[in-house]
Coordinates of C-alpha atoms in Angstrom, one line a residue:
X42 CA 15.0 -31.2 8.4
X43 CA 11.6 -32.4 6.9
X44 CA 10.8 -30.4 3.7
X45 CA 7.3 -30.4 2.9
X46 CA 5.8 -31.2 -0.5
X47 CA 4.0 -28.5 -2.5
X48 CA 0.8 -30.0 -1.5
X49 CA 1.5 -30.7 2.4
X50 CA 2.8 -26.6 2.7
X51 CA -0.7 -26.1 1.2
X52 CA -2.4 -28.1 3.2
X53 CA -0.7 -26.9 6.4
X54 CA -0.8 -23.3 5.3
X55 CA -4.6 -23.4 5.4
X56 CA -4.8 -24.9 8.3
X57 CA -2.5 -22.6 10.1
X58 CA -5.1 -19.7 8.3
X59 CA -8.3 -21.0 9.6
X60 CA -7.3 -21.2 13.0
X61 CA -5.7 -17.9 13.3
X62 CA -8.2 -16.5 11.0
X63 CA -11.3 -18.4 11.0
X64 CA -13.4 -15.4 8.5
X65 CA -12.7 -15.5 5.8
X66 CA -10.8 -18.9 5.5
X67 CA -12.8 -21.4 7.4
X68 CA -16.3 -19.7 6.4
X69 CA -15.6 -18.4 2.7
X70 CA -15.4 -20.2 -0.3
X71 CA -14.7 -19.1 -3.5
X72 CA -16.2 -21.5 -5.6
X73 CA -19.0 -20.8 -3.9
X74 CA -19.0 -17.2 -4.4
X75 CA -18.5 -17.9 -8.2
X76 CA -21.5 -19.9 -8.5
X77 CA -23.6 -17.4 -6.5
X78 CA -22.4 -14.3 -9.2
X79 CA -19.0 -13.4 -8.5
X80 CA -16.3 -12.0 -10.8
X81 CA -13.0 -11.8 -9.8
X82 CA -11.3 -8.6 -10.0
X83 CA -8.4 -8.8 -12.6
X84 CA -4.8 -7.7 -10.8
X85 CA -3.7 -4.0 -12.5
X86 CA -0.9 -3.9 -10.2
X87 CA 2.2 -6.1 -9.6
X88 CA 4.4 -5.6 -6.8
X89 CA 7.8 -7.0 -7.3
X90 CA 9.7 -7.3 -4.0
X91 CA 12.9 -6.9 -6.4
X92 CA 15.0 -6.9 -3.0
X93 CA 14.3 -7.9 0.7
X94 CA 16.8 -6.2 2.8
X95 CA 16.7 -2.3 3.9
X96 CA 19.4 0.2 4.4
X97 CA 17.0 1.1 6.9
X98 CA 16.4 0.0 10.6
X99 CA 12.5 2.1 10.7
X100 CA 11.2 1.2 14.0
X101 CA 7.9 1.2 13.3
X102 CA 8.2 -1.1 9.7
X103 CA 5.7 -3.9 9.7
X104 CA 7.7 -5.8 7.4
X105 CA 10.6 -6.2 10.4
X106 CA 9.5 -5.2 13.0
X107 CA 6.0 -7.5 12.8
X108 CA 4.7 -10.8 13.9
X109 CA 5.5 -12.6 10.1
X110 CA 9.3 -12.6 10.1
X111 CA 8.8 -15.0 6.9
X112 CA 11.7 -12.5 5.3
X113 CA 14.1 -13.9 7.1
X114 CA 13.8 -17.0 4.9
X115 CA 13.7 -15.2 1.4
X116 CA 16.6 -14.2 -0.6
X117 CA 18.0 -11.0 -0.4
X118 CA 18.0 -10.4 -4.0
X119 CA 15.4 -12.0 -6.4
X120 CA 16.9 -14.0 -9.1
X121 CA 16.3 -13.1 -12.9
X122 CA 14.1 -16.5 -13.7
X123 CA 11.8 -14.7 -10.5
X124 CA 10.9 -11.8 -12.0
X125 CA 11.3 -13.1 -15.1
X126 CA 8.8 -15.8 -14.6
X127 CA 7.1 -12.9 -13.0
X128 CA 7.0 -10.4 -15.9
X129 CA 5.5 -13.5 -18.3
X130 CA 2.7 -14.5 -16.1
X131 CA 1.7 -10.9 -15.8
X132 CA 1.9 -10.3 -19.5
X133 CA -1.0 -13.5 -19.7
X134 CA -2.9 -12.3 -17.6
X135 CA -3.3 -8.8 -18.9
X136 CA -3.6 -10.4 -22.5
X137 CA -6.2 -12.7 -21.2
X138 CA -8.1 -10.3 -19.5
X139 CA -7.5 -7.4 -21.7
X140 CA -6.4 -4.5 -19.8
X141 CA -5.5 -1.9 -21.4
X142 CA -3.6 -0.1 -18.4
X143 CA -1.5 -1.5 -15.5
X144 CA 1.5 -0.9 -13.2
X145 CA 4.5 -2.6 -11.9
X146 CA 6.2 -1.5 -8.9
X147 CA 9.6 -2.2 -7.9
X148 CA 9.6 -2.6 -3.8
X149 CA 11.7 -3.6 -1.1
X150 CA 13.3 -3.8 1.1
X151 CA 14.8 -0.9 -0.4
X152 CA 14.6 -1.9 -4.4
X153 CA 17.7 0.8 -5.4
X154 CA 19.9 -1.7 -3.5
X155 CA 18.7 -4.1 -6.5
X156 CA 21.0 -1.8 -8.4
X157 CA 20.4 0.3 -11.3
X158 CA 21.8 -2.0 -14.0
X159 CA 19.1 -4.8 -13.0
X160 CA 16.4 -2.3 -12.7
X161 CA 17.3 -1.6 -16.5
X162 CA 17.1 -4.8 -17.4
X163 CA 14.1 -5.4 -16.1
X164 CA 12.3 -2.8 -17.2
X165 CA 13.2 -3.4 -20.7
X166 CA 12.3 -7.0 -20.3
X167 CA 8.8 -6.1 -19.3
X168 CA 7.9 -3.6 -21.9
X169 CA 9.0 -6.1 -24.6
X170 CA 7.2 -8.9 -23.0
X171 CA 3.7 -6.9 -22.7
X172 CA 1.0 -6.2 -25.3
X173 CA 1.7 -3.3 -27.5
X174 CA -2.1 -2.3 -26.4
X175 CA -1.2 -2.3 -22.7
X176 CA -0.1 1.0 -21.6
X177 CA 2.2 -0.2 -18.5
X178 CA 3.4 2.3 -15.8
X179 CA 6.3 1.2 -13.3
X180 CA 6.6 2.8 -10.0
X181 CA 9.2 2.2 -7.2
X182 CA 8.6 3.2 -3.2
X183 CA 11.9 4.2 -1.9
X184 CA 13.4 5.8 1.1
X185 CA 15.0 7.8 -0.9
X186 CA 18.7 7.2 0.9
X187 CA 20.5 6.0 -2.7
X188 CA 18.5 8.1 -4.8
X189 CA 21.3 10.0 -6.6
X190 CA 21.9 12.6 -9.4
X191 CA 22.9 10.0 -12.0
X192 CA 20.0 7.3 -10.2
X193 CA 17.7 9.6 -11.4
X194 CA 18.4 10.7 -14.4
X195 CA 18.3 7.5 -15.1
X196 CA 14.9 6.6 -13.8
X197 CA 13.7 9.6 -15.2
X198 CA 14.9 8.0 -19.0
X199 CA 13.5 4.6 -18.1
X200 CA 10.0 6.5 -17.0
X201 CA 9.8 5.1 -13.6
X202 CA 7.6 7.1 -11.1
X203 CA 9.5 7.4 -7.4
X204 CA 7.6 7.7 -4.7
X205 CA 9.5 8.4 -1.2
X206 CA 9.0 7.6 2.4
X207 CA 9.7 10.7 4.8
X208 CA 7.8 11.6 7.7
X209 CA 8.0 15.2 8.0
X210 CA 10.2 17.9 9.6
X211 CA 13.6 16.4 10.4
X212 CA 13.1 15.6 14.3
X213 CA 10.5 13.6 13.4
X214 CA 11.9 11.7 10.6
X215 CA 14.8 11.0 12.5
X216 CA 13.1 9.5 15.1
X217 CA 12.1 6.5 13.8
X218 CA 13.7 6.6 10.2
X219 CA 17.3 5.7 10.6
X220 CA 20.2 3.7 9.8
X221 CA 21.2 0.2 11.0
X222 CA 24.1 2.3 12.9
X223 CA 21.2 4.8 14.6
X224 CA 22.2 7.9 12.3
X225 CA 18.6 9.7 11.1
X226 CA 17.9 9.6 7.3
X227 CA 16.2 12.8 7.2
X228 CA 19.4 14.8 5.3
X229 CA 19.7 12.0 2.3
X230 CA 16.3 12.1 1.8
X231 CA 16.0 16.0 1.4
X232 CA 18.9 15.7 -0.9
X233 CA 16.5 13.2 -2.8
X234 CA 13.0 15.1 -2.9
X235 CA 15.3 18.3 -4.2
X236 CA 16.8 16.2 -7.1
X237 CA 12.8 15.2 -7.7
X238 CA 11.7 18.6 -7.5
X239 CA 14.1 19.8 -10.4
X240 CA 11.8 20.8 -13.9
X241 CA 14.0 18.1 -15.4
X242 CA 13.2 15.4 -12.9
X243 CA 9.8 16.0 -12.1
X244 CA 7.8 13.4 -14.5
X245 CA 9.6 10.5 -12.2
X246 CA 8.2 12.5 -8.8
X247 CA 5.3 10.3 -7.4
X248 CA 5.0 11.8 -4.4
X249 CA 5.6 11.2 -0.7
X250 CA 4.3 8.2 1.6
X251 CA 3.7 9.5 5.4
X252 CA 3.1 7.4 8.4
X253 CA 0.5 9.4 10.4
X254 CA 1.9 10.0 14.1
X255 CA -0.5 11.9 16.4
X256 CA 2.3 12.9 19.1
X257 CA 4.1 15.3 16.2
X258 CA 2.3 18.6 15.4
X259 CA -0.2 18.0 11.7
X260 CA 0.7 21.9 10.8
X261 CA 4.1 21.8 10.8
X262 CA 4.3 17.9 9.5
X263 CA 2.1 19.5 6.6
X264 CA 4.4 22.4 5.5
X265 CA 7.4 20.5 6.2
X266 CA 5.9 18.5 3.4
X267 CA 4.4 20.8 0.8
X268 CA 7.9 22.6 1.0
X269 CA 9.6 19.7 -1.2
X270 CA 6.3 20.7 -3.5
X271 CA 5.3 17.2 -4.1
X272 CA 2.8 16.0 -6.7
X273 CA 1.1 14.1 -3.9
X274 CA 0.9 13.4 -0.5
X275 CA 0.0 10.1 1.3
X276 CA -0.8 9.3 4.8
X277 CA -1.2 6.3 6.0
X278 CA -2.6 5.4 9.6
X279 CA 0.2 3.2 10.9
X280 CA -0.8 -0.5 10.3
X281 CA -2.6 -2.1 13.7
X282 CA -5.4 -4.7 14.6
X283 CA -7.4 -5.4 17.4
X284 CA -5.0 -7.6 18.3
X285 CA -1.8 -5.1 18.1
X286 CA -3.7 -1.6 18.9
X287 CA -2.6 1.5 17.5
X288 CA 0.8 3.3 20.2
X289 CA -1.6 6.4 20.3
X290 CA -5.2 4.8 21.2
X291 CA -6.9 5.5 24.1
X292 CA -10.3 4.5 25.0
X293 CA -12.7 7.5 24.1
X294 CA -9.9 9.7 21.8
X295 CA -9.6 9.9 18.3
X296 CA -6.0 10.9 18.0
X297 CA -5.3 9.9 14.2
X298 CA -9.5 11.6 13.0
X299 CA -7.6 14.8 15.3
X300 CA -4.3 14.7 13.8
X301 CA -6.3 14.0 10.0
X302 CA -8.6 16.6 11.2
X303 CA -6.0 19.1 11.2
X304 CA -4.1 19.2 8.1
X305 CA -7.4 18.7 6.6
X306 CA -8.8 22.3 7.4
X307 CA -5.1 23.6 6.9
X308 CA -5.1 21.9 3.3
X309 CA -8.9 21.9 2.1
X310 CA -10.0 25.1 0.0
X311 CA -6.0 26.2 0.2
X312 CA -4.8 27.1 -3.3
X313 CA -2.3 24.4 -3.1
X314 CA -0.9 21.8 -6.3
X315 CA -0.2 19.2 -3.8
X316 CA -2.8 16.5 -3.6
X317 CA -3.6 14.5 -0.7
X318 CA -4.5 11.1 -1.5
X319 CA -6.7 10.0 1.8
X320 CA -8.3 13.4 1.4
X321 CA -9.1 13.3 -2.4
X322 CA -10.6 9.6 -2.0
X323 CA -13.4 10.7 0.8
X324 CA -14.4 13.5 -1.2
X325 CA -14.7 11.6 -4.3
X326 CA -16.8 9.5 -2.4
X327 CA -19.0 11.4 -0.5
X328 CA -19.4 12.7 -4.0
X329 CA -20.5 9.9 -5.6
X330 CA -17.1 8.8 -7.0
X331 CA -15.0 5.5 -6.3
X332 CA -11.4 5.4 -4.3
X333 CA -7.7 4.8 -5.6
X334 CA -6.7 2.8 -2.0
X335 CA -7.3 0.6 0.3
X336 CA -7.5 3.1 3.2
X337 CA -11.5 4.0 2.4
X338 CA -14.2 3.1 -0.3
X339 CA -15.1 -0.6 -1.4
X340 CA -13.6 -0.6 -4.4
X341 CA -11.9 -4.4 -5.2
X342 CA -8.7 -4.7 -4.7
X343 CA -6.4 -5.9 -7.8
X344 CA -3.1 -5.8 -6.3
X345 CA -0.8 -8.8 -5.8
X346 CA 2.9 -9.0 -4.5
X347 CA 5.5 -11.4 -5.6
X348 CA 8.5 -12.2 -3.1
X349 CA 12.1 -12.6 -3.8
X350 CA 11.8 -16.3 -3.7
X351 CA 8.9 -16.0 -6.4
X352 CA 6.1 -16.9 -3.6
X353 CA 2.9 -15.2 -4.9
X354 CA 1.2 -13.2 -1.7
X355 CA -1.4 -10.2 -0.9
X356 CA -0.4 -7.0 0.2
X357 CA 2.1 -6.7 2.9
X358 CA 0.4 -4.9 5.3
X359 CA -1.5 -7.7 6.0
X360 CA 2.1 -8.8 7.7
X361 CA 1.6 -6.8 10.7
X362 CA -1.7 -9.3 11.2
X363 CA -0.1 -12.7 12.0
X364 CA 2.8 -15.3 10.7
X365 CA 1.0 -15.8 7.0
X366 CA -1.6 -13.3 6.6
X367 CA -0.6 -12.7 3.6
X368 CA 0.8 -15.6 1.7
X369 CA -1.2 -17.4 -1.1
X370 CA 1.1 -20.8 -1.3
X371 CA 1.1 -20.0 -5.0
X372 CA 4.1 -19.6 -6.8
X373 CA 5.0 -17.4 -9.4
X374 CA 7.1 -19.9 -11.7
X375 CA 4.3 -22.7 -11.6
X376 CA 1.1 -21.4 -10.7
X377 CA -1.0 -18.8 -12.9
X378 CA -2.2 -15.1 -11.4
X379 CA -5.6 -16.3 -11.8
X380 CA -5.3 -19.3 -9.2
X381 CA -5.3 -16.5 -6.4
X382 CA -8.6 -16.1 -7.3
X383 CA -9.5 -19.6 -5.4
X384 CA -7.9 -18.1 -2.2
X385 CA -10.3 -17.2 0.2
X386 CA -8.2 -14.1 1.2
X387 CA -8.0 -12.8 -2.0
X388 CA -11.5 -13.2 -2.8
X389 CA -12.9 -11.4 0.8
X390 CA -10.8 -8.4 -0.1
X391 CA -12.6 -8.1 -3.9
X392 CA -16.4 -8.7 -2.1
X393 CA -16.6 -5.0 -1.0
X394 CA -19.8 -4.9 1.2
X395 CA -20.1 -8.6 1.7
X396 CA -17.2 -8.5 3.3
X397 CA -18.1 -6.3 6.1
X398 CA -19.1 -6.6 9.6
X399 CA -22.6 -6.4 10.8
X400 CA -21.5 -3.1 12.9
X401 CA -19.9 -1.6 9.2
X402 CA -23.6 -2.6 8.0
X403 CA -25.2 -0.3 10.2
X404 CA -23.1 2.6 9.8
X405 CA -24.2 5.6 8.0
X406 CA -20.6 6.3 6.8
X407 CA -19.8 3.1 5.1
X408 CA -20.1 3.6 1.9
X409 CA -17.0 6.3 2.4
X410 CA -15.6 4.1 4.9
X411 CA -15.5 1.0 3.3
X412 CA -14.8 -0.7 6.7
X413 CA -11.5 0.6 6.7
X414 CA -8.3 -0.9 5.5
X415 CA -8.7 -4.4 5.5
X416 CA -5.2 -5.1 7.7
X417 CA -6.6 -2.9 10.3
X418 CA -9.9 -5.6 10.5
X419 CA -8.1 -8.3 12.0
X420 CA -9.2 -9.9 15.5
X421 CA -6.7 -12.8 16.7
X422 CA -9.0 -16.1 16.6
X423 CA -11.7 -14.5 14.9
X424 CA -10.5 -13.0 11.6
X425 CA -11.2 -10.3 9.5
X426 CA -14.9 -9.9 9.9
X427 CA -14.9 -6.8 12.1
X428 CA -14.8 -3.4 12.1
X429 CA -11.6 -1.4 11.6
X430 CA -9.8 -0.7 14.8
X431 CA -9.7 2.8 13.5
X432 CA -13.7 3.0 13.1
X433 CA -14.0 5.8 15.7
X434 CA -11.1 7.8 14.1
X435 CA -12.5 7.0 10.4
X436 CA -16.2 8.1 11.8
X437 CA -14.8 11.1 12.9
X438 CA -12.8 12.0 10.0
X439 CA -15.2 11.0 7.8
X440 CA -17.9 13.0 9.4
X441 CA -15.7 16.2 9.8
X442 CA -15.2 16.0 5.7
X443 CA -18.9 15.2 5.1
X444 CA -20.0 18.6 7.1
X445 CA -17.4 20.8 5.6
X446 CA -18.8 20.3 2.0
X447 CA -22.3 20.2 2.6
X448 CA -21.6 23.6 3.9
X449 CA -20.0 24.8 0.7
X450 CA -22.8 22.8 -1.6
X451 CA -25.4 24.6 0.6
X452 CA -23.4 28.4 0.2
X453 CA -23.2 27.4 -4.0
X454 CA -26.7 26.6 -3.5
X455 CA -27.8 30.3 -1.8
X456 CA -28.8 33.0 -4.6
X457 CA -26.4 35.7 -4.7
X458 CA -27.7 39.2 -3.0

């Protein structure tokens, strides 16, 4: 077997991105981009795949069930010297860029089969190795199956915030959450999200990460949710291209903007603790405000994973895209965070409006919109340079969330009689 030198798996790497994604890797250039004005976006947040393989068989996961099966080739568990080496070139870059807040979170896989007494260690390890001045918060997204009494209790001690994967009532979850063996996950995870719940366990409660699934019914998905009283509720349009459509898109429907649409007016103006995160960034931003994901807005994104091997790569989702999307060819152990900045991936995702189609250009929601979730851009051959294959769901939505509070600005406006 030929093994390729640091700089041929470069060189062939690029190559292999240009042709399957022309924009922005044959047509942007960074150095470029620099000279014309731009800044990169510092990374605030460090994903640490701590362990690669899942105690989970989900059949909709775009880390194995997609087109980049480059897990295959990883290890299982990632060495100390990885995250290690990991922890270290984070602390640089934060010292060299001086932020004063960022997050660390442990992912998978399933990162509780990294065991407990590793987490430990290295979550010591990176609060010694970062500036006093940094406040650093360290997250984990679990499916909740190992999370047990003593787990967290113990992850309440080390101050790591849990957030859990679950996808609603129980037939639902079931369905496509399950073991290797076919048994649904659904009763392990309740178990979980009540141990969360408790008074004593509720500063490590994140929240709750939901796949949206237009064929179940929004209502009872919602209260089947809100009854573990989370702190926060995510939903996220399942991750698809132009290339890979969504299971539930038809021409002329907006299934997911229906399904959104739903527990929207069920949620919005409800005296209700639990926040919705898709819901809380459109309003902020039809109010003037910026967004805390990827989902909407044109904020930059600062968010970088590191694999189990140490390879240094953008955000998974971009997995579900092709074989590569989302690797860098950097290296953790060797290579410095800010040499992602001269990848041409990594810089499109930072550009906001430059980095949008002409049809996203001449759309009177964009500036909510953002173009939608960069992932969902992609158009074998062509790139990334296109709209979101959710733009008539994310009009819709978007729209539907726009009329509902100009109506109550324009009742606050009214005089009282």
């Amino acid at each position: 077997m030929t093994v390729l030198s640091a700089g041929d798996a470069m060189t062939s790497l690029r190559q292999a991105q240009r042709a399957a994604a022309p924009w922005p890797y044959a047509e942007l250039d960074p150095e470029r981009l620099r000279a014309a004005g731009w800044r990169p976006t510092p990374i605030r947040d460090l994903i640490l795949k701590v362990h690669q393989r899942c105690n989970l068989a989900c059949d909709y996961c775009y880390v194995y069930e997609s087109t980049d099966q480059t897990w295959r080739d990883r290890p299982a568990v990632m060495a100390d010297e990885i995250w290690q080496a990991a922890v270290d070139n984070f602390a640089r870059h934060v010292t060299a860029h001086g932020l004063r807040r960022v997050q660390v979170i442990l992912h998978g896989g399933e990162p509780l089969l990294f065991r407990l007494d590793r987490i430990e260690r290295l979550v010591g390890f990176l609060h010694a190795r970062m500036p006093q001045t940094t406040q650093v918060r360290v997250g984990m997204q679990t499916n909740g199956v190992l999370l047990t009494r003593t787990t967290v209790t113990r992850l309440v001690e080390l101050g790591i915030s849990v957030g859990v994967s679950v996808d609603g009532a129980q037939p639902d979850h079931d369905r496509h959450r399950r073991t290797h063996s076919g048994r649904g996950s659904f009763t392990a995870v309740a178990r979980a999200l009540d141990l969360l719940r408790e008074p004593a366990n509720r500063s490590a409660y994140a929240g709750i990460l939901t796949t949206v699934a237009p064929d179940t019914d929004p209502v009872a998905t919602f209260e089947a949710l809100s009854a573990f009283d989370p702190p926060m509720i995510d939903f996220l349009l399942p991750h698809a291209n132009w290339g890979e459509p969504p299971p539930a898109a038809r021409p002329g429907t907006t299934p997911y903007a229906d399904w959104l649409i739903t527990v929207f007016d069920r949620w919005y103006g409800r005296d209700s603790p639990v926040r919705i995160r898709l819901f809380d960034d459109i309003l902020a931003l039809l109010l003037g405000g910026a967004s805390g994901s990827e989902q909407v807005g044109l904020s930059p994104a600062g968010m970088l994973v590191v694999e189990s091997d140490g390879a240094l790569e953008q955000v998974d989702a971009l997995k579900s895209a092709y074989p590569g999307a989302a690797a860098t060819g950097l290296d953790v152990r060797r290579d410095e965070l800010d040499r992602v900045f001269d990848d041409a991936g990594v810089a499109a995702r930072q550009l906001g409006a430059q980095a949008l189609s002409s049809t996203c250009h001449a759309c009177p929601v964009r500036p909510v919109c953002g173009g939608g979730h960069y992932a969902h851009r992609y158009r074998p051959g062509a790139g990334f340079l296109n709209p979101s294959v959710y733009c008539d769901d994310m009009r819709r939505l978007i729209d539907h969330v726009s009329a509902r509070v100009a109506a109550d600005l324009n009742r606050a406006a009214q005089p009282e009689k």
